[in-house]
Amino acid sequence: MSESNPLHPTLTLPPIILGGSGFSDQSHPNPQTLPVATIIRRAFDEGILAIDTSPYYHPSEHLLGTALSDPQITTRYARSDYILMTKVGRLSTSAFDYSPTWVRQSVHNSLERLHTTYLDVVFCHDVEFVSEHEAVEAVGVLFDLRRQGYIKYVGISGYPLETLVSVAHAVRHVYGQPLDVVQTWAQLTLQNTKLERYGIPALREAGVSVVCNSSPLASGLLRAGKVPCGRLGDWHPAPEGLRSAVSIASGWLECQGFGLAGLALRFSLAKAVRAADRYAVSVSTVLGVSSLKDVEEDVEVARDILRDLDAGLVYKRMEVMGGLSRLRWVNEEVECRDLRLCYGVRNILGEWAEYDLQK
């Protein structure tokens, strides 16, 4: 169990978080053309009141800072109404700087770009690419910045769950306190469920009580068509065999009258709720978007598979602010309907089911 600290309450996140990577050069050929303020306003109005980004997702922080200063946001939402999460340490595809000096500078740079006086969460970005000592030292710097009031919560992010668990244990040992949150990507998907099977219980043993599940579509792999490409080209690590199997599965689903992206997102959202209940943790899903259509489709899927916490009723339309933040139960009727389809997809994936994207 994580240590209790009445002066530092546990981080509370909504079940769905807006992923700022959709406003990056990695994901979009020209992110400066995106209507970011309009997208954020729609997401906020639907109850998606948290944003995750990183300096590495350039120019996401710049675009978000401008959008969050737009009157269509500021006239309806105060800074305290939403959560801003960003990262430190990753500079480019192959460059990292986890030095204490840069960690501090990076946080101050993000504060300036995002036009805010504090950050709700800061993660050390992709800790698997540096030594454990460097990662733990950087976390210590973030703890210092937390005490100084620049940030509220400290976390780490990355792909290999074994590395995340090891760093989480080391942080707890060195500083006598656990990480506030851990984020991983593409590890709780229709193709890979390792976060549920291993990651969440192992992180719980390290005192972590909040987990962010990013990339429920495996960074755009689990959908019809090709993976998204931005200015940096095709960076996706999935090998051709996995891509081919996904394409076959997508075609099979279309013959059943369903889309792969919707099924994969419903699967991931339901798994997050089930895992949170089973292990007494909070599990939030980070969804990257780059259009109003993305937001609308994600909201529709969430309302299909999730139910209201209080009334237990399926919400097809919610006009109340914060509506999606109330959806914390699984709609078992939809879950059962999807079960056959999920089995079918995983059978088609065959040897690629549970494949590690960083092999």
CSV table of C-alpha atoms in Angstrom, one decimal:
chain,number,residue,atom,x,y,z
A,1,MET,CA,0.0,0.0,0.0
A,2,SER,CA,1.2,3.6,-0.6
A,3,GLU,CA,2.2,5.7,2.3
A,4,SER,CA,-0.5,8.1,3.7
A,5,ASN,CA,0.4,11.7,3.7
A,6,PRO,CA,-2.4,14.1,4.8
A,7,LEU,CA,-0.4,17.1,3.5
A,8,HIS,CA,-0.1,15.5,0.0
A,9,PRO,CA,-3.4,14.0,-1.0
A,10,THR,CA,-3.6,11.2,-3.7
A,11,LEU,CA,-3.8,12.4,-7.2
A,12,THR,CA,-7.3,12.3,-8.7
A,13,LEU,CA,-7.6,12.0,-12.4
A,14,PRO,CA,-10.7,11.7,-14.7
A,15,PRO,CA,-11.1,8.3,-16.4
A,16,ILE,CA,-10.2,9.9,-19.8
A,17,ILE,CA,-7.4,12.3,-20.5
A,18,LEU,CA,-6.8,14.3,-23.6
A,19,GLY,CA,-3.4,13.3,-25.2
A,20,GLY,CA,-1.4,16.3,-26.5
A,21,SER,CA,0.7,14.1,-28.8
A,22,GLY,CA,-2.0,14.5,-31.4
A,23,PHE,CA,-0.8,18.1,-31.7
A,24,SER,CA,2.8,17.1,-32.5
A,25,ASP,CA,5.0,16.7,-35.5
A,26,GLN,CA,5.1,12.9,-34.8
A,27,SER,CA,1.4,12.5,-35.3
A,28,HIS,CA,0.4,15.3,-37.8
A,29,PRO,CA,2.0,16.7,-40.9
A,30,ASN,CA,1.1,20.3,-40.0
A,31,PRO,CA,-0.1,20.6,-36.3
A,32,GLN,CA,-0.1,24.4,-36.5
A,33,THR,CA,-3.2,24.3,-38.6
A,34,LEU,CA,-5.2,22.4,-36.0
A,35,PRO,CA,-8.1,24.2,-34.2
A,36,VAL,CA,-6.6,23.3,-30.9
A,37,ALA,CA,-8.7,25.8,-28.8
A,38,THR,CA,-12.0,24.5,-30.3
A,39,ILE,CA,-10.9,20.9,-29.8
A,40,ILE,CA,-10.0,21.5,-26.1
A,41,ARG,CA,-13.2,23.4,-25.5
A,42,ARG,CA,-15.3,20.5,-26.8
A,43,ALA,CA,-13.3,18.0,-24.7
A,44,PHE,CA,-13.6,20.1,-21.6
A,45,ASP,CA,-17.4,20.5,-22.2
A,46,GLU,CA,-17.6,16.7,-22.4
A,47,GLY,CA,-15.8,16.3,-19.0
A,48,ILE,CA,-12.3,15.5,-20.4
A,49,LEU,CA,-10.7,17.9,-18.0
A,50,ALA,CA,-7.1,16.8,-18.1
A,51,ILE,CA,-4.4,17.1,-20.7
A,52,ASP,CA,-1.2,15.2,-21.1
A,53,THR,CA,1.7,16.5,-23.2
A,54,SER,CA,5.5,16.8,-23.4
A,55,PRO,CA,8.2,19.1,-24.9
A,56,TYR,CA,9.1,16.1,-27.1
A,57,TYR,CA,5.6,16.4,-28.7
A,58,HIS,CA,6.7,19.6,-30.4
A,59,PRO,CA,4.9,22.0,-30.9
A,60,SER,CA,2.2,20.6,-28.6
A,61,GLU,CA,3.0,22.7,-25.5
A,62,HIS,CA,3.1,25.9,-27.6
A,63,LEU,CA,-0.2,25.2,-29.2
A,64,LEU,CA,-1.8,24.1,-25.9
A,65,GLY,CA,-0.6,27.3,-24.2
A,66,THR,CA,-2.1,29.5,-26.8
A,67,ALA,CA,-5.3,27.5,-26.9
A,68,LEU,CA,-5.7,27.6,-23.1
A,69,SER,CA,-5.4,31.4,-23.2
A,70,ASP,CA,-8.1,31.7,-25.8
A,71,PRO,CA,-11.3,33.4,-24.6
A,72,GLN,CA,-13.4,30.4,-25.6
A,73,ILE,CA,-11.6,28.5,-22.8
A,74,THR,CA,-10.8,31.3,-20.3
A,75,THR,CA,-14.4,32.6,-20.2
A,76,ARG,CA,-15.7,29.2,-19.1
A,77,TYR,CA,-12.9,27.4,-17.3
A,78,ALA,CA,-10.5,28.6,-14.6
A,79,ARG,CA,-7.0,27.1,-14.4
A,80,SER,CA,-8.1,25.1,-11.3
A,81,ASP,CA,-10.9,23.4,-13.4
A,82,TYR,CA,-8.5,21.3,-15.4
A,83,ILE,CA,-5.3,19.2,-15.0
A,84,LEU,CA,-2.1,19.8,-17.0
A,85,MET,CA,0.4,17.1,-17.2
A,86,THR,CA,3.8,17.3,-19.1
A,87,LYS,CA,7.2,15.6,-19.1
A,88,VAL,CA,10.9,16.2,-18.8
A,89,GLY,CA,14.0,14.5,-20.0
A,90,ARG,CA,13.3,13.5,-23.6
A,91,LEU,CA,14.6,16.0,-26.2
A,92,SER,CA,14.3,14.1,-29.5
A,93,THR,CA,14.2,10.7,-30.9
A,94,SER,CA,17.7,9.8,-29.7
A,95,ALA,CA,18.6,12.6,-27.3
A,96,PHE,CA,17.9,12.7,-23.5
A,97,ASP,CA,18.9,15.1,-20.7
A,98,TYR,CA,18.0,14.0,-17.2
A,99,SER,CA,20.5,16.3,-15.5
A,100,PRO,CA,19.1,18.2,-12.5
A,101,THR,CA,19.9,21.5,-14.2
A,102,TRP,CA,17.9,20.6,-17.3
A,103,VAL,CA,15.0,19.0,-15.4
A,104,ARG,CA,14.5,22.3,-13.6
A,105,GLN,CA,14.9,24.3,-16.8
A,106,SER,CA,12.5,22.1,-18.6
A,107,VAL,CA,9.8,22.5,-16.0
A,108,HIS,CA,10.2,26.3,-16.2
A,109,ASN,CA,10.1,26.2,-20.0
A,110,SER,CA,6.9,24.2,-19.9
A,111,LEU,CA,5.3,26.7,-17.4
A,112,GLU,CA,6.1,29.5,-19.8
A,113,ARG,CA,4.9,27.6,-22.9
A,114,LEU,CA,1.7,26.5,-21.2
A,115,HIS,CA,1.1,30.0,-19.8
A,116,THR,CA,0.6,28.7,-16.2
A,117,THR,CA,2.1,29.2,-12.8
A,118,TYR,CA,2.0,25.5,-11.9
A,119,LEU,CA,1.8,22.0,-13.4
A,120,ASP,CA,-0.4,19.4,-11.9
A,121,VAL,CA,1.8,16.4,-13.0
A,122,VAL,CA,5.3,16.1,-14.4
A,123,PHE,CA,6.7,12.8,-15.6
A,124,CYS,CA,10.2,11.8,-16.3
A,125,HIS,CA,9.8,10.9,-20.0
A,126,ASP,CA,10.7,7.4,-21.2
A,127,VAL,CA,12.9,6.3,-18.3
A,128,GLU,CA,14.0,3.2,-20.1
A,129,PHE,CA,16.5,5.2,-22.2
A,130,VAL,CA,18.6,6.4,-19.2
A,131,SER,CA,20.2,4.6,-16.3
A,132,GLU,CA,18.1,3.9,-13.2
A,133,HIS,CA,20.3,6.3,-11.2
A,134,GLU,CA,19.6,9.1,-13.6
A,135,ALA,CA,15.9,8.5,-13.5
A,136,VAL,CA,15.8,8.4,-9.7
A,137,GLU,CA,17.9,11.5,-9.4
A,138,ALA,CA,15.6,13.3,-11.8
A,139,VAL,CA,12.5,12.3,-9.7
A,140,GLY,CA,14.3,13.8,-6.7
A,141,VAL,CA,14.6,17.1,-8.5
A,142,LEU,CA,10.8,16.9,-9.3
A,143,PHE,CA,10.1,16.2,-5.7
A,144,ASP,CA,12.0,19.4,-4.8
A,145,LEU,CA,10.0,21.4,-7.4
A,146,ARG,CA,6.9,19.9,-5.9
A,147,ARG,CA,7.9,21.3,-2.5
A,148,GLN,CA,8.5,24.7,-4.1
A,149,GLY,CA,5.0,24.7,-5.5
A,150,TYR,CA,5.9,24.6,-9.2
A,151,ILE,CA,4.3,21.1,-9.7
A,152,LYS,CA,1.8,19.1,-7.6
A,153,TYR,CA,2.5,15.5,-8.5
A,154,VAL,CA,5.5,13.5,-9.7
A,155,GLY,CA,5.6,10.5,-12.0
A,156,ILE,CA,7.6,8.5,-14.6
A,157,SER,CA,6.6,7.3,-18.0
A,158,GLY,CA,7.9,4.7,-20.5
A,159,TYR,CA,7.1,1.5,-22.3
A,160,PRO,CA,8.8,-1.5,-20.6
A,161,LEU,CA,6.8,-2.3,-17.4
A,162,GLU,CA,9.8,-4.1,-15.8
A,163,THR,CA,11.8,-0.8,-16.0
A,164,LEU,CA,8.9,1.3,-14.7
A,165,VAL,CA,8.4,-1.1,-11.7
A,166,SER,CA,12.1,-1.2,-10.9
A,167,VAL,CA,12.4,2.6,-11.0
A,168,ALA,CA,9.3,2.9,-8.8
A,169,HIS,CA,10.8,0.6,-6.2
A,170,ALA,CA,14.1,2.5,-6.3
A,171,VAL,CA,12.3,5.9,-5.8
A,172,ARG,CA,10.4,4.6,-2.8
A,173,HIS,CA,13.7,3.2,-1.3
A,174,VAL,CA,15.8,6.3,-1.9
A,175,TYR,CA,13.2,9.0,-0.9
A,176,GLY,CA,11.0,7.1,1.5
A,177,GLN,CA,7.9,8.0,-0.6
A,178,PRO,CA,6.3,6.4,-3.7
A,179,LEU,CA,5.8,8.0,-7.1
A,180,ASP,CA,2.4,9.7,-7.4
A,181,VAL,CA,1.7,8.3,-10.8
A,182,VAL,CA,3.1,6.1,-13.6
A,183,GLN,CA,2.2,6.3,-17.3
A,184,THR,CA,2.9,3.6,-19.9
A,185,TRP,CA,1.7,3.2,-23.5
A,186,ALA,CA,0.2,0.5,-25.6
A,187,GLN,CA,0.3,-2.0,-22.7
A,188,LEU,CA,-3.5,-2.3,-22.1
A,189,THR,CA,-4.9,-2.8,-25.6
A,190,LEU,CA,-6.7,-5.4,-27.6
A,191,GLN,CA,-3.3,-6.6,-28.7
A,192,ASN,CA,-1.3,-6.4,-25.4
A,193,THR,CA,-2.8,-6.7,-21.9
A,194,LYS,CA,0.5,-6.8,-20.0
A,195,LEU,CA,-0.4,-3.8,-17.9
A,196,GLU,CA,-3.4,-5.6,-16.5
A,197,ARG,CA,-1.6,-9.0,-16.1
A,198,TYR,CA,1.7,-7.7,-14.6
A,199,GLY,CA,2.1,-4.0,-14.5
A,200,ILE,CA,-0.7,-2.7,-12.3
A,201,PRO,CA,-0.2,-5.3,-9.5
A,202,ALA,CA,3.6,-4.8,-9.6
A,203,LEU,CA,3.3,-1.1,-9.5
A,204,ARG,CA,0.9,-1.4,-6.6
A,205,GLU,CA,3.5,-3.3,-4.7
A,206,ALA,CA,5.9,-0.3,-5.3
A,207,GLY,CA,3.3,2.0,-3.7
A,208,VAL,CA,1.9,3.5,-6.9
A,209,SER,CA,-1.8,4.1,-6.7
A,210,VAL,CA,-2.5,6.0,-10.0
A,211,VAL,CA,-1.7,4.6,-13.4
A,212,CYS,CA,-2.2,6.3,-16.8
A,213,ASN,CA,-2.8,4.0,-19.7
A,214,SER,CA,-1.7,5.8,-22.9
A,215,SER,CA,-2.2,4.8,-26.5
A,216,PRO,CA,-5.2,2.3,-26.1
A,217,LEU,CA,-5.0,1.9,-29.9
A,218,ALA,CA,-1.3,1.2,-29.8
A,219,SER,CA,-0.4,4.6,-31.2
A,220,GLY,CA,-2.8,4.3,-34.1
A,221,LEU,CA,-2.0,0.7,-35.0
A,222,LEU,CA,-5.4,-0.8,-33.9
A,223,ARG,CA,-7.6,0.9,-36.5
A,224,ALA,CA,-8.5,0.6,-40.2
A,225,GLY,CA,-5.8,2.0,-42.5
A,226,LYS,CA,-2.1,2.7,-41.8
A,227,VAL,CA,-0.5,4.0,-38.7
A,228,PRO,CA,-0.5,7.9,-38.5
A,229,CYS,CA,2.5,9.6,-40.0
A,230,GLY,CA,3.6,13.2,-39.3
A,231,ARG,CA,6.6,15.2,-40.4
A,232,LEU,CA,8.9,12.7,-38.9
A,233,GLY,CA,7.6,9.9,-41.1
A,234,ASP,CA,6.6,6.4,-40.0
A,235,TRP,CA,8.1,6.0,-36.6
A,236,HIS,CA,5.8,3.2,-35.4
A,237,PRO,CA,7.7,0.2,-34.0
A,238,ALA,CA,5.2,-2.5,-35.1
A,239,PRO,CA,6.8,-4.9,-37.5
A,240,GLU,CA,5.2,-5.7,-40.8
A,241,GLY,CA,3.9,-9.1,-39.6
A,242,LEU,CA,1.9,-7.4,-36.8
A,243,ARG,CA,0.7,-4.7,-39.2
A,244,SER,CA,-0.5,-7.3,-41.7
A,245,ALA,CA,-2.4,-9.3,-39.0
A,246,VAL,CA,-4.1,-6.1,-37.7
A,247,SER,CA,-5.2,-5.3,-41.3
A,248,ILE,CA,-6.7,-8.7,-41.7
A,249,ALA,CA,-8.5,-8.4,-38.3
A,250,SER,CA,-9.8,-5.0,-39.3
A,251,GLY,CA,-11.3,-6.4,-42.5
A,252,TRP,CA,-12.9,-9.3,-40.6
A,253,LEU,CA,-14.5,-6.9,-38.1
A,254,GLU,CA,-15.9,-4.8,-40.9
A,255,CYS,CA,-17.6,-7.9,-42.3
A,256,GLN,CA,-19.2,-8.2,-38.8
A,257,GLY,CA,-20.4,-4.6,-39.0
A,258,PHE,CA,-17.9,-3.2,-36.5
A,259,GLY,CA,-14.8,-1.0,-36.6
A,260,LEU,CA,-11.4,-2.0,-35.1
A,261,ALA,CA,-10.8,1.4,-33.5
A,262,GLY,CA,-14.1,1.4,-31.6
A,263,LEU,CA,-13.8,-2.2,-30.4
A,264,ALA,CA,-10.2,-1.6,-29.3
A,265,LEU,CA,-11.1,1.5,-27.4
A,266,ARG,CA,-14.1,-0.1,-25.7
A,267,PHE,CA,-11.9,-3.1,-24.7
A,268,SER,CA,-9.2,-0.8,-23.2
A,269,LEU,CA,-11.6,1.4,-21.3
A,270,ALA,CA,-13.4,-1.6,-19.8
A,271,LYS,CA,-10.1,-3.3,-18.9
A,272,ALA,CA,-9.0,0.0,-17.1
A,273,VAL,CA,-12.2,0.0,-15.0
A,274,ARG,CA,-11.9,-3.7,-14.2
A,275,ALA,CA,-8.2,-3.4,-13.2
A,276,ALA,CA,-8.8,-0.4,-11.1
A,277,ASP,CA,-11.5,-2.2,-9.1
A,278,ARG,CA,-9.4,-5.4,-8.8
A,279,TYR,CA,-6.3,-3.8,-7.5
A,280,ALA,CA,-7.7,-0.7,-5.7
A,281,VAL,CA,-5.9,1.8,-8.0
A,282,SER,CA,-6.9,4.6,-10.2
A,283,VAL,CA,-6.5,3.8,-13.9
A,284,SER,CA,-7.0,6.6,-16.5
A,285,THR,CA,-6.9,6.3,-20.3
A,286,VAL,CA,-5.0,8.9,-22.3
A,287,LEU,CA,-6.5,9.4,-25.8
A,288,GLY,CA,-4.5,11.3,-28.4
A,289,VAL,CA,-6.8,13.5,-30.6
A,290,SER,CA,-6.1,16.0,-33.4
A,291,SER,CA,-9.7,16.9,-34.5
A,292,LEU,CA,-13.2,17.6,-33.3
A,293,LYS,CA,-14.2,14.3,-35.0
A,294,ASP,CA,-11.7,12.4,-32.9
A,295,VAL,CA,-13.2,13.9,-29.7
A,296,GLU,CA,-16.7,13.2,-30.8
A,297,GLU,CA,-15.9,9.6,-31.7
A,298,ASP,CA,-14.0,8.9,-28.5
A,299,VAL,CA,-16.9,10.4,-26.4
A,300,GLU,CA,-19.4,8.2,-28.2
A,301,VAL,CA,-17.3,5.1,-27.5
A,302,ALA,CA,-16.9,6.0,-23.9
A,303,ARG,CA,-20.6,6.5,-23.4
A,304,ASP,CA,-21.2,3.2,-25.1
A,305,ILE,CA,-19.0,1.0,-22.8
A,306,LEU,CA,-19.0,3.0,-19.6
A,307,ARG,CA,-21.9,3.9,-17.2
A,308,ASP,CA,-22.6,6.6,-14.6
A,309,LEU,CA,-21.0,6.0,-11.2
A,310,ASP,CA,-24.0,7.1,-9.2
A,311,ALA,CA,-27.1,6.1,-11.1
A,312,GLY,CA,-25.7,3.2,-13.0
A,313,LEU,CA,-27.5,4.4,-16.1
A,314,VAL,CA,-26.1,4.4,-19.6
A,315,TYR,CA,-25.6,8.0,-20.7
A,316,LYS,CA,-26.3,8.5,-24.4
A,317,ARG,CA,-26.3,12.3,-24.1
A,318,MET,CA,-24.9,14.3,-21.2
A,319,GLU,CA,-25.2,18.0,-21.3
A,320,VAL,CA,-23.9,18.5,-17.8
A,321,MET,CA,-20.3,19.7,-17.5
A,322,GLY,CA,-18.0,17.0,-16.3
A,323,GLY,CA,-20.2,14.3,-17.7
A,324,LEU,CA,-17.6,11.8,-18.8
A,325,SER,CA,-15.8,12.1,-15.4
A,326,ARG,CA,-18.8,10.3,-13.9
A,327,LEU,CA,-18.5,7.2,-16.2
A,328,ARG,CA,-16.7,4.7,-13.9
A,329,TRP,CA,-18.7,1.5,-14.3
A,330,VAL,CA,-18.7,-0.9,-17.3
A,331,ASN,CA,-21.8,-1.5,-19.4
A,332,GLU,CA,-21.8,-5.3,-19.1
A,333,GLU,CA,-24.3,-5.7,-22.0
A,334,VAL,CA,-21.9,-4.0,-24.4
A,335,GLU,CA,-18.9,-5.8,-22.9
A,336,CYS,CA,-20.6,-9.2,-23.5
A,337,ARG,CA,-21.5,-8.2,-27.0
A,338,ASP,CA,-17.9,-7.4,-27.7
A,339,LEU,CA,-16.5,-10.5,-26.2
A,340,ARG,CA,-16.9,-12.7,-29.3
A,341,LEU,CA,-15.4,-9.9,-31.5
A,342,CYS,CA,-12.4,-9.5,-29.2
A,343,TYR,CA,-11.7,-13.3,-29.2
A,344,GLY,CA,-12.0,-13.2,-33.0
A,345,VAL,CA,-9.4,-10.4,-33.4
A,346,ARG,CA,-7.0,-12.0,-31.0
A,347,ASN,CA,-7.3,-15.3,-32.8
A,348,ILE,CA,-6.4,-13.6,-36.1
A,349,LEU,CA,-3.5,-11.8,-34.4
A,350,GLY,CA,-2.2,-15.3,-33.4
A,351,GLU,CA,1.5,-15.1,-32.4
A,352,TRP,CA,1.3,-11.3,-32.5
A,353,ALA,CA,-1.1,-11.2,-29.6
A,354,GLU,CA,0.9,-9.9,-26.5
A,355,TYR,CA,3.8,-9.1,-28.8
A,356,ASP,CA,6.2,-6.6,-27.2
A,357,LEU,CA,6.6,-3.5,-29.4
A,358,GLN,CA,10.1,-2.9,-28.1
A,359,LYS,CA,11.6,-6.3,-29.1
